[in-house]
Short mmCIF file of C-alpha atoms and ligand atoms in Angstrom, two decimals:
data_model
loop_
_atom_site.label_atom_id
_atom_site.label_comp_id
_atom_site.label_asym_id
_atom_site.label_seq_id
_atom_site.Cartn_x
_atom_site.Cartn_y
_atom_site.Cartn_z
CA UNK D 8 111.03 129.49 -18.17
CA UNK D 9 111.44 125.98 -15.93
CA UNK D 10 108.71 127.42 -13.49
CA UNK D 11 106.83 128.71 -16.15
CA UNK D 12 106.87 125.39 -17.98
CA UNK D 13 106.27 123.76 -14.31
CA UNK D 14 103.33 125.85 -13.61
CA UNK D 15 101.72 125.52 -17.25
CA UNK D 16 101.96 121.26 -16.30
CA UNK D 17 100.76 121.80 -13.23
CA UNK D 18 97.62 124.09 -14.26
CA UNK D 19 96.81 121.95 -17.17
CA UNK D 20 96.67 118.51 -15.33
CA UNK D 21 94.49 120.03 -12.63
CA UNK D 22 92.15 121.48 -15.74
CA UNK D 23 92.50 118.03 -17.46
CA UNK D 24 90.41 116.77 -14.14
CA UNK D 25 88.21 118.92 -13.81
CA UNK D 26 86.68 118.82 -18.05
CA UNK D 27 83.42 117.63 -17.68
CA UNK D 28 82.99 116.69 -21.67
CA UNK D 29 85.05 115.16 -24.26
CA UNK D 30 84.49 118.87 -26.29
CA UNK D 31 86.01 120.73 -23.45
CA UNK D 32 89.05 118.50 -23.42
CA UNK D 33 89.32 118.89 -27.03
CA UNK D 34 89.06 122.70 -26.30
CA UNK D 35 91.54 122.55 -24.00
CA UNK D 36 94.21 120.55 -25.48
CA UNK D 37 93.91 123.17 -28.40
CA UNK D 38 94.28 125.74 -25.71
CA UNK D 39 97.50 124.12 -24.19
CA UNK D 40 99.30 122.06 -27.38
CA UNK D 41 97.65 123.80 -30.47
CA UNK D 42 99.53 125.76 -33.11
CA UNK D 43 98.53 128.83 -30.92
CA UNK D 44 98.50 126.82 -27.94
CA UNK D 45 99.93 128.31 -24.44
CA UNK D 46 102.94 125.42 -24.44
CA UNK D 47 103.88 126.26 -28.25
CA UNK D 48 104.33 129.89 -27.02
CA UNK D 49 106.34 129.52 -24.66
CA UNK D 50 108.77 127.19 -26.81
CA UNK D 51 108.48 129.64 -29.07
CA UNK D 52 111.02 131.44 -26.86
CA UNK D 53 113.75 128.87 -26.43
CA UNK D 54 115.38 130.03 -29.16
CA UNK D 55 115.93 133.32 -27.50
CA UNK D 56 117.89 131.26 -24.47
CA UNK D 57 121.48 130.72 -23.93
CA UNK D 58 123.26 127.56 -25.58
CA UNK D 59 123.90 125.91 -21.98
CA UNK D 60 120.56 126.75 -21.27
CA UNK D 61 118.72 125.60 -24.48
CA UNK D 62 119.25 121.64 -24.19
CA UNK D 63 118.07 121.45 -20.63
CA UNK D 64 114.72 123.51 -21.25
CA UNK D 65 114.14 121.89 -24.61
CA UNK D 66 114.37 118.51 -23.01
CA UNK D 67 112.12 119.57 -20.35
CA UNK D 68 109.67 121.24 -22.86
CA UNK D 69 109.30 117.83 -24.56
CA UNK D 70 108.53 115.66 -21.15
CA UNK D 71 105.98 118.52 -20.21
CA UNK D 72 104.50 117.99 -23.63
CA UNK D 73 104.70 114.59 -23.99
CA UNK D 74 103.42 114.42 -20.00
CA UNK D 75 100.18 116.43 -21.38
CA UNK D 76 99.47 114.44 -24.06
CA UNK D 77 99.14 111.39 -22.12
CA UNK D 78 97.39 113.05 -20.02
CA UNK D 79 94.74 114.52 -22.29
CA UNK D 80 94.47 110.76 -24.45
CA UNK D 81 94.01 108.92 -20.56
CA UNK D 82 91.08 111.39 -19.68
CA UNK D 83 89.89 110.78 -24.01
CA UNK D 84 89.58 107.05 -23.00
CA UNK D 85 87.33 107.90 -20.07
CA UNK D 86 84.90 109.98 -21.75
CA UNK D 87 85.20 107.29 -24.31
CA UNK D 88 84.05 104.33 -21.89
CA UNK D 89 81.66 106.85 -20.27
CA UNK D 90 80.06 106.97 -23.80
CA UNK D 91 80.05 103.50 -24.74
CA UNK D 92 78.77 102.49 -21.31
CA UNK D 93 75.78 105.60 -22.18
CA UNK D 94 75.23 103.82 -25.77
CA UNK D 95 75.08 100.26 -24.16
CA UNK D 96 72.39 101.28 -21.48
CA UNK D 97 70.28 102.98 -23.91
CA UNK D 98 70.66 100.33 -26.66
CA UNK D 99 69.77 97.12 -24.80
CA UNK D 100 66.92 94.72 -25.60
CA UNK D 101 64.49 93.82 -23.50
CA UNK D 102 64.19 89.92 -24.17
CA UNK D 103 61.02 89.71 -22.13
CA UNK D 104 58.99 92.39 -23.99
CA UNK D 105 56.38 90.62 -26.25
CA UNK D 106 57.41 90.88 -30.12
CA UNK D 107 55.92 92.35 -33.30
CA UNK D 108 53.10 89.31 -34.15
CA UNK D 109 54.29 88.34 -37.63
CA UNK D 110 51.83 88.26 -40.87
CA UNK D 111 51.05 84.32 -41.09
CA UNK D 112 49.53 84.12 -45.04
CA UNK D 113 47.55 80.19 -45.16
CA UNK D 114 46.79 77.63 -47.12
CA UNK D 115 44.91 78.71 -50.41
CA UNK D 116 41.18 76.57 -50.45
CA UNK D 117 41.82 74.85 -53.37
CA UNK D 118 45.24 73.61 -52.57
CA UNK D 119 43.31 72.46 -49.10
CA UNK D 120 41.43 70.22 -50.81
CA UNK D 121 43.86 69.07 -53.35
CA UNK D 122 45.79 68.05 -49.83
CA UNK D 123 42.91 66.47 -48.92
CA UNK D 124 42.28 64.58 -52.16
CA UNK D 125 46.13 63.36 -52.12
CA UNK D 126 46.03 61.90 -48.90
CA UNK D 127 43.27 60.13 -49.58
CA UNK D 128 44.34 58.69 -52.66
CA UNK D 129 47.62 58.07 -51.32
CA UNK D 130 45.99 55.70 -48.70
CA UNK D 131 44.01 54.07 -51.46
CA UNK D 132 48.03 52.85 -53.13
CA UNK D 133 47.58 56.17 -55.81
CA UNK D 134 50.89 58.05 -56.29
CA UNK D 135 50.56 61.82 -57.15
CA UNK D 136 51.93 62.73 -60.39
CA UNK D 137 53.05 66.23 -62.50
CA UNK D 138 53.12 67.17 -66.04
CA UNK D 139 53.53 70.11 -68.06
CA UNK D 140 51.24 73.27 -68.08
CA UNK D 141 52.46 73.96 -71.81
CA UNK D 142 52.02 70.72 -73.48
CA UNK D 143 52.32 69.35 -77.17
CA UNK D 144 49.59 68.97 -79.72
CA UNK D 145 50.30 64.87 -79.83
CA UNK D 146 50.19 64.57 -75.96
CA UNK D 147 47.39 67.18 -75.36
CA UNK D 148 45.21 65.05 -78.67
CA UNK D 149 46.58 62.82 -80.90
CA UNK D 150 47.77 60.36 -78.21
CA UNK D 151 44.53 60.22 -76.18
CA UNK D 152 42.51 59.45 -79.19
CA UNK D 153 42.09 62.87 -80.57
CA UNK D 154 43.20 62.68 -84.06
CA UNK D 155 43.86 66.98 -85.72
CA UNK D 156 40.55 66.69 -87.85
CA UNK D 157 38.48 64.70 -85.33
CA UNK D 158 35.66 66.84 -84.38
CA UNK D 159 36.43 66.17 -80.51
CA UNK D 160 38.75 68.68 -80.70
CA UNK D 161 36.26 71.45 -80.83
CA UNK D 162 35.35 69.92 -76.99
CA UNK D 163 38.30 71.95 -75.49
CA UNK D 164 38.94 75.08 -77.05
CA UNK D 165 42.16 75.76 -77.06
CA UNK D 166 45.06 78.15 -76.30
CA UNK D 167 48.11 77.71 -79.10
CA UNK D 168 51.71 79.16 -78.81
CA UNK D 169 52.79 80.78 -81.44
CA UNK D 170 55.90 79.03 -82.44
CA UNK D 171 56.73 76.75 -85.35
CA UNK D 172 55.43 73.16 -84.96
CA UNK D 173 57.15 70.60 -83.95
CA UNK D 174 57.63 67.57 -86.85
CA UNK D 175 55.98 65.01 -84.66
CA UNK D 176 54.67 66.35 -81.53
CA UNK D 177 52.80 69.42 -83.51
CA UNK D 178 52.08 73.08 -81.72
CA UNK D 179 52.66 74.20 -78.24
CA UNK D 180 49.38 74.20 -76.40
CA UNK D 181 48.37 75.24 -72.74
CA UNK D 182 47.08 71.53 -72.15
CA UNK D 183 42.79 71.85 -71.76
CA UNK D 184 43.23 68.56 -69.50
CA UNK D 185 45.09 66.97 -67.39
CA UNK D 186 44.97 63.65 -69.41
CA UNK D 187 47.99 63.90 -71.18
CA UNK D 188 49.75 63.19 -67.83
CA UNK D 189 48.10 59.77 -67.93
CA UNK D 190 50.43 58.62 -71.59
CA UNK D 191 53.50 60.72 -69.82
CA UNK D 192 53.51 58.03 -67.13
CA UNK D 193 52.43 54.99 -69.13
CA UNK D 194 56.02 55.69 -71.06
CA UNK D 195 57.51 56.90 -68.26
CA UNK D 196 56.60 53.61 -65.68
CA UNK D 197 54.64 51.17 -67.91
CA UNK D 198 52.18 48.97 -66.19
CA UNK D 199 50.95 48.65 -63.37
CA UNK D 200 49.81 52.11 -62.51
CA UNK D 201 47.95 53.95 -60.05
CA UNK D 202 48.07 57.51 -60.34
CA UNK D 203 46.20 61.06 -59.74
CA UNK D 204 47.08 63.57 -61.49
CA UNK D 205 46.31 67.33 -59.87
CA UNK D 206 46.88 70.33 -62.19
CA UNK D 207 46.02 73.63 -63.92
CA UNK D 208 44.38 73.45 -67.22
CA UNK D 209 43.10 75.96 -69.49
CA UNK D 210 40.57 76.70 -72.27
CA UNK D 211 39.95 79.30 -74.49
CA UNK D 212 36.41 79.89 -72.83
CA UNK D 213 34.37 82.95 -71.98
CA UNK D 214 34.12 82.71 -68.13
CA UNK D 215 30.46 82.87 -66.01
CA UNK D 216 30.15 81.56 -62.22
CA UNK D 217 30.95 77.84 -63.39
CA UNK D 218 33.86 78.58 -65.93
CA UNK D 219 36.79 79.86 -65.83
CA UNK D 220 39.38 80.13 -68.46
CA UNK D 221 42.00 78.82 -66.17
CA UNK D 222 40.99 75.96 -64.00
CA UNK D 223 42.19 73.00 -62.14
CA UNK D 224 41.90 69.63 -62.46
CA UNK D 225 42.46 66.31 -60.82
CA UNK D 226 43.05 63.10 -63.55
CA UNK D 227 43.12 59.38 -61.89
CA UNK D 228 44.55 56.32 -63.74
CA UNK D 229 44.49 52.67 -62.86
CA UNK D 230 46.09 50.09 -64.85
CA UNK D 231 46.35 46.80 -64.02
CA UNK D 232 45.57 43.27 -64.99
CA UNK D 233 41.76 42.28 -64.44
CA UNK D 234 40.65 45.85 -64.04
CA UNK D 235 36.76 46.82 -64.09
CA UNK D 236 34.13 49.64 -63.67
CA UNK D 237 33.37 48.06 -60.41
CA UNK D 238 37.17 49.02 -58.82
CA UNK D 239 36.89 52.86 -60.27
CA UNK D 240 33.20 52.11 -58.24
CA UNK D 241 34.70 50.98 -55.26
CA UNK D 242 37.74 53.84 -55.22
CA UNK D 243 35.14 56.86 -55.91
CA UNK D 244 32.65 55.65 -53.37
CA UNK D 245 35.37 55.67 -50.79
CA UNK D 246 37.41 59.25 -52.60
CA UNK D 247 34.24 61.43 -51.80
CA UNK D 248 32.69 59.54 -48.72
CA UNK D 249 36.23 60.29 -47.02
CA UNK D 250 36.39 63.66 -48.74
CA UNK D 251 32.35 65.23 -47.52
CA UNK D 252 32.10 62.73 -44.47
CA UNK D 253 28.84 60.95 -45.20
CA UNK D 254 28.23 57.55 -47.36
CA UNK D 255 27.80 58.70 -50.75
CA UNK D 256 26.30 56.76 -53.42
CA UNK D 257 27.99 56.80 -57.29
CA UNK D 258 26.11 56.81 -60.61
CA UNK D 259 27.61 56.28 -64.28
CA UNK D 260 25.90 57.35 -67.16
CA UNK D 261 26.90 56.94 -70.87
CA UNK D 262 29.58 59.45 -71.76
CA UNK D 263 31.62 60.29 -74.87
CA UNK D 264 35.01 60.67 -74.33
CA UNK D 265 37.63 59.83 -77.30
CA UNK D 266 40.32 58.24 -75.00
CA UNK D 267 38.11 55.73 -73.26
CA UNK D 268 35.44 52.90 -74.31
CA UNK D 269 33.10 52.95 -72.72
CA UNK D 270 32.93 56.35 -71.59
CA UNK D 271 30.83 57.40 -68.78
CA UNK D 272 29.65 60.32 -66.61
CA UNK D 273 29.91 60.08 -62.87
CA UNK D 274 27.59 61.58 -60.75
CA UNK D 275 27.58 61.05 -56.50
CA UNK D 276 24.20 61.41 -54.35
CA UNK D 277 23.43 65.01 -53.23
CA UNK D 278 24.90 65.68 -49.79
CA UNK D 279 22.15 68.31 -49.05
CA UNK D 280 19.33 65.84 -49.49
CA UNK D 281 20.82 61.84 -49.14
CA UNK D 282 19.51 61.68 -52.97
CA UNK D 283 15.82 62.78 -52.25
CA UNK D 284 15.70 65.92 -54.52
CA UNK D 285 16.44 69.39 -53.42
CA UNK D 286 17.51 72.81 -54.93
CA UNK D 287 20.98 71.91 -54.71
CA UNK D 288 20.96 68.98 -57.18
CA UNK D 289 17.99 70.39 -59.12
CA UNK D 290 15.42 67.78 -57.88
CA UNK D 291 17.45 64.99 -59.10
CA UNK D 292 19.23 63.91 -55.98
CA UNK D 293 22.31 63.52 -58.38
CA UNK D 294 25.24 65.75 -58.16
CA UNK D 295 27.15 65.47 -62.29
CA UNK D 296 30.99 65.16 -61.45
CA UNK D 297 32.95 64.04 -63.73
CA UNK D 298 33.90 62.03 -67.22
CA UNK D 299 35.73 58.77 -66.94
CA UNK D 300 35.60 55.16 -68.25
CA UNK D 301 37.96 52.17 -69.57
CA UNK D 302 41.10 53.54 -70.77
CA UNK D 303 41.13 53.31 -75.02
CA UNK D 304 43.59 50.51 -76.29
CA UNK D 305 44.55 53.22 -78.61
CA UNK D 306 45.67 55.07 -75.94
CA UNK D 307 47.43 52.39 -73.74
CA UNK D 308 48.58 51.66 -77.30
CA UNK D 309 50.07 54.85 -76.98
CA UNK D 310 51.77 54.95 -73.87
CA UNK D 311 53.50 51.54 -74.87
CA UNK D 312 51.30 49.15 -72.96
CA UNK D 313 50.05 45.81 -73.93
CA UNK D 314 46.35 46.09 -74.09
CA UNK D 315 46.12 42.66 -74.56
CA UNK D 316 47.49 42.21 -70.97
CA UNK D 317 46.43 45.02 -69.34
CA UNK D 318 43.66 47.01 -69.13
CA UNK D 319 42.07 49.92 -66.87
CA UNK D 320 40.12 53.17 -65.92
CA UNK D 321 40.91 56.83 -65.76
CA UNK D 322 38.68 59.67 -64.54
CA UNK D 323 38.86 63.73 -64.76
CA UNK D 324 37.20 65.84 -62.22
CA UNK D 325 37.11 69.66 -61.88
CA UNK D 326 39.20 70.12 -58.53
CA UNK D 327 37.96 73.98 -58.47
CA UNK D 328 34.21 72.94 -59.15
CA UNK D 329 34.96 70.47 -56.21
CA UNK D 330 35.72 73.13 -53.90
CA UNK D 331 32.86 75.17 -54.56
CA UNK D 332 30.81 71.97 -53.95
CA UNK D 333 32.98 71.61 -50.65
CA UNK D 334 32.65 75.07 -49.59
CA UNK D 335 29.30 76.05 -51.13
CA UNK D 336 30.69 78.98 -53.01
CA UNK D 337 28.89 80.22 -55.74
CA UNK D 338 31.34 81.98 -58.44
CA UNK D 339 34.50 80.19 -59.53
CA UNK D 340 35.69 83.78 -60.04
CA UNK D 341 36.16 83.93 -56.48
CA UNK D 342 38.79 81.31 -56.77
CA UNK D 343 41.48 82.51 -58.95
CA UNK D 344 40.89 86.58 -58.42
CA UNK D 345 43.32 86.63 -55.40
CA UNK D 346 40.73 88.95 -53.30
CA UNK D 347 42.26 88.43 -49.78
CA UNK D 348 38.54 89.13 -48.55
CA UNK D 349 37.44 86.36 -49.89
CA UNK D 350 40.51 83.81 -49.57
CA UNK D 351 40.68 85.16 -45.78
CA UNK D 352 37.76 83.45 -44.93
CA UNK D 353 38.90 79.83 -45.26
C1 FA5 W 12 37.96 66.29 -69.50
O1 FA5 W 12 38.69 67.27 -69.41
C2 FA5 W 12 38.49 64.90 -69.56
N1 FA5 W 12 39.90 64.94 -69.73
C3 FA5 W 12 38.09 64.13 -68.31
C4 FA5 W 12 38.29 62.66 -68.44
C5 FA5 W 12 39.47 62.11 -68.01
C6 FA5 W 12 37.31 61.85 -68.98
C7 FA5 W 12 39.69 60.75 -68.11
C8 FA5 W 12 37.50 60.48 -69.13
C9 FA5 W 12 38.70 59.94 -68.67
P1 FA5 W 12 35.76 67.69 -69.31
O2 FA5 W 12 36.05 68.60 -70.44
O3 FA5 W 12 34.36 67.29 -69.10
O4 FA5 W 12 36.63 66.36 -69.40
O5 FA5 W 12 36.31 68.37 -67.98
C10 FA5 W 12 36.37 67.67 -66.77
C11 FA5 W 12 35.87 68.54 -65.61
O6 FA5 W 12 36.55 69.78 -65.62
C12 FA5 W 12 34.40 68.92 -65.72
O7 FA5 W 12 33.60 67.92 -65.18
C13 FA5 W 12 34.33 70.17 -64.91
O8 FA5 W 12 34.22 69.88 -63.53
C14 FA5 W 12 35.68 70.78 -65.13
N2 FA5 W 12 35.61 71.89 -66.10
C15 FA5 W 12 35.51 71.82 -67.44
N3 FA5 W 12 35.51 73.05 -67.99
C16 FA5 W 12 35.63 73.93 -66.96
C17 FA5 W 12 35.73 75.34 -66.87
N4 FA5 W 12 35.74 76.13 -67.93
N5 FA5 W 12 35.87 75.90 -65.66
C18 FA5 W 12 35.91 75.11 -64.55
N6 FA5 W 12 35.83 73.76 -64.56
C19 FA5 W 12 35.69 73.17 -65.75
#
C-alpha cells in the first residue's frame, strides 16, 4: 500500500503539471481526492491492515493527501494569475483613443439677450432684480395704481388661482407685468434705486405671431432725487444703441399707464431704414417699444418713499418682442414651443 500510495503521489504531481486548464485540474482533483476519488479508495483499505501497520500508512495517507492538495491549490493560483493577467490585457483603456463627443445643449435666444440687456444695464449702475411669477392682487394692481373696479384692469387679462383671498393682499394671480417688482424693492431697499427687472409674465390672451399667453418682460426703475424724462432719455438711447450696434434715436409719445404721470410710449428709430420709412416700421421710421413715464406718487407712496423727496421713471418692454426685433423672427410661437429646429439655429 506505501508504493501504491507513493506511486498515486508521484502520478498525480506529474498530471498536476501537465493540466492545461483550471477545468481539467478541477477534473482531476475529483479524480484523485473526490468521494470516489483514486486516494479515498485506497484508504478505504486501511482498515483491512494490521494494527502495527495502520498508524504508519494512515500517517502517510494524510501527508500524500495533504501533499496533493497543495499541490492542486499552487497550480489553482496559476491558472488564476494566468486569468487575471488574460482579463487585464483585454480590459485596458486606450487613453489616446479620441472619446465619445458629448451633447453640448446652448444658450436659449431669449436668455441671450436678457444677458445682453443685464450687462448693459449693469454698466449703466442698474442692479438686476427677481420677483414672484405668482403674485398678489395688491402687488400685481392695487399698489401700482390699479384700484379692483378701475377699468385699467381690463388692460391685462388675467390668470387667478383658485384659492381663498387673502384679507389684504386679495387673490393669487400669475402677475401680467413685471411692475410689481418695482414696489417689492421700494419696501425692500427704499430710495435710491436703480433697477431692471427681467421676468415671465402672463395674460389670459388668445395667442397670434405677436402674443403669446406667456411672455417675458424686462421692467426698469430709477429713483432718485432730481430725476427727469431726459435721464430715462439718456439711459434708453445708450440700452438699445449698445444692444443693435448703431446710434438709435428715442421718441415718447403720450401714454396711459395708471402707475405713472405722465405716461408715455417709447418708440426707437428703425434700424432697417435710419428712420426714413421702410416695410419694417410701416413707413414711419419709428419702431413702438414700450410704456414708461414718471413713477405715480401713489405708487412711491406705496412702496414707502417720500415723493416729496424723491422722484423717478420706470419703463416695461417686451424682452421676447425684443428678440424677434433682434433676430428678425416672425412668430413669437417660435419662442416658447421648445422646437430644437428652431432654437438650434441661434
Ligand atoms: C405693461 O405691462 C406695463 N407694466 C409697462 C410699463 C412699466 C409701463 C412701467 C410704464 C411703466 P404693456 O401691457 O404695454 O405694459 O406691456 C409691455 C410690453 O409687453 C409691450 O410693449 C409688449 O412688448 C409686451 N407684450 C404685451 N403683451 C404681450 C403679449 N401677449 N405677448 C408678447 N408680448 C407682449
Amino acid at each position: 500500500m506505501e508504493q501504491q500510495l507513493a506511486k498515486l503521489q508521484t502520478n498525480t504531481i506529474a498530471a498536476i503539471g501537465k493540466t492545461k486548464t483550471i477545468n481539467d485540474l478541477k477534473d482531476l482533483e475529483v479524480n484523485i481526492l473526490g468521494r470516489k476519488g483514486k486516494l479515498t479508495e485506497i484508504l478505504k483499505g486501511v482498515k483491512d491492515l494490521t494494527a502495527e501497520q495502520k498508524p504508519t500508512i494512515g500517517k502517510l495517507a494524510n501527508e500524500i493527501k495533504t501533499t496533493l492538495e497543495n499541490e492542486f491549490e499552487q497550480k489553482a493560483k496559476k491558472f488564476k494569475l494566468i486569468e487575471l493577467e488574460k482579463q487585464l490585457l483585454e480590459e485596458k483603456i486606450d487613453v489616446t483613443e479620441p472619446g465619445i463627443k458629448a451633447a453640448f445643449g446652448h444658450v436659449h435666444p431669449l436668455s441671450q439677450v436678457q444677458k445682453e440687456v443685464e450687462d448693459i444695464f449693469n454698466s449703466m449702475g442698474f442692479s438686476v432684480m427677481d420677483g414672484p411669477e405668482v403674485e398678489s392682487e395688491y402687488y400685481n394692481f392695487e399698489s401700482l395704481n390699479i384700484p379692483a373696479d378701475h377699468p385699467a384692469r381690463d388692460m391685462q387679462d388675467t390668470f387667478f388661482i383658485k384659492q381663498a383671498p387673502h384679507k389684504e393682499h386679495g387673490h393669487l394671480v400669475l402677475r401680467t407685468h413685471t411692475s410689481p417688482v418695482q414696489i417689492r424693492t421700494m419696501e425692500a431697499s427704499g430710495a435710491p434705486l436703480r433697477i431692471i427687472v427681467p421676468g415671465r409674465v402672463f395674460r389670459y390672451e388668445a395667442t397670434d405671431a405677436t402674443h403669446d399667453a406667456t411672455f417675458d418682460q424686462v421692467e426698469g426703475l430709477m429713483i432718485d432725487k432730481d430725476i427727469s424724462l431726459s435721464h430715462l432719455k439718456g439711459v434708453l438711447t445708450e440700452f438699445l444703441s449698445r444692444l443693435f450696434d448703431y446710434q438709435v434715436k428715442i421718441r415718447f409719445r403720450p401714454g396711459y399707464f395708471p402707475f405713472v404721470e405722465p405716461g408715455l410710449e417709447v418708440d426707437f428709430s428703425c434700424r432697417f431704414c435710419a428712420g426714413s420709412g421702410c416695410r419694417v416700421c410701416k413707413k414711419t421710421g419709428w419702431i413702438e417699444f414700450m410704456g414708461a413715464g414718471m413713477v405715480h406718487p401713489n405708487v412711491l407712496k406705496a412702496g414707502g418713499i417720500d415723493s416729496e423727496k424723491y422722484q423717478g421713471w420706470a419703463f416695461g418692454f417686451g424682452l421676447t418682442r425684443l428678440v424677434m426685433m433682434r433676430y428678425n423672427i416672425n412668430d413669437i410661437r417660435h419662442l416658447y414651443n421648445g422646437d430644437l429646429r428652431f432654437i438650434k439655429q441661434f
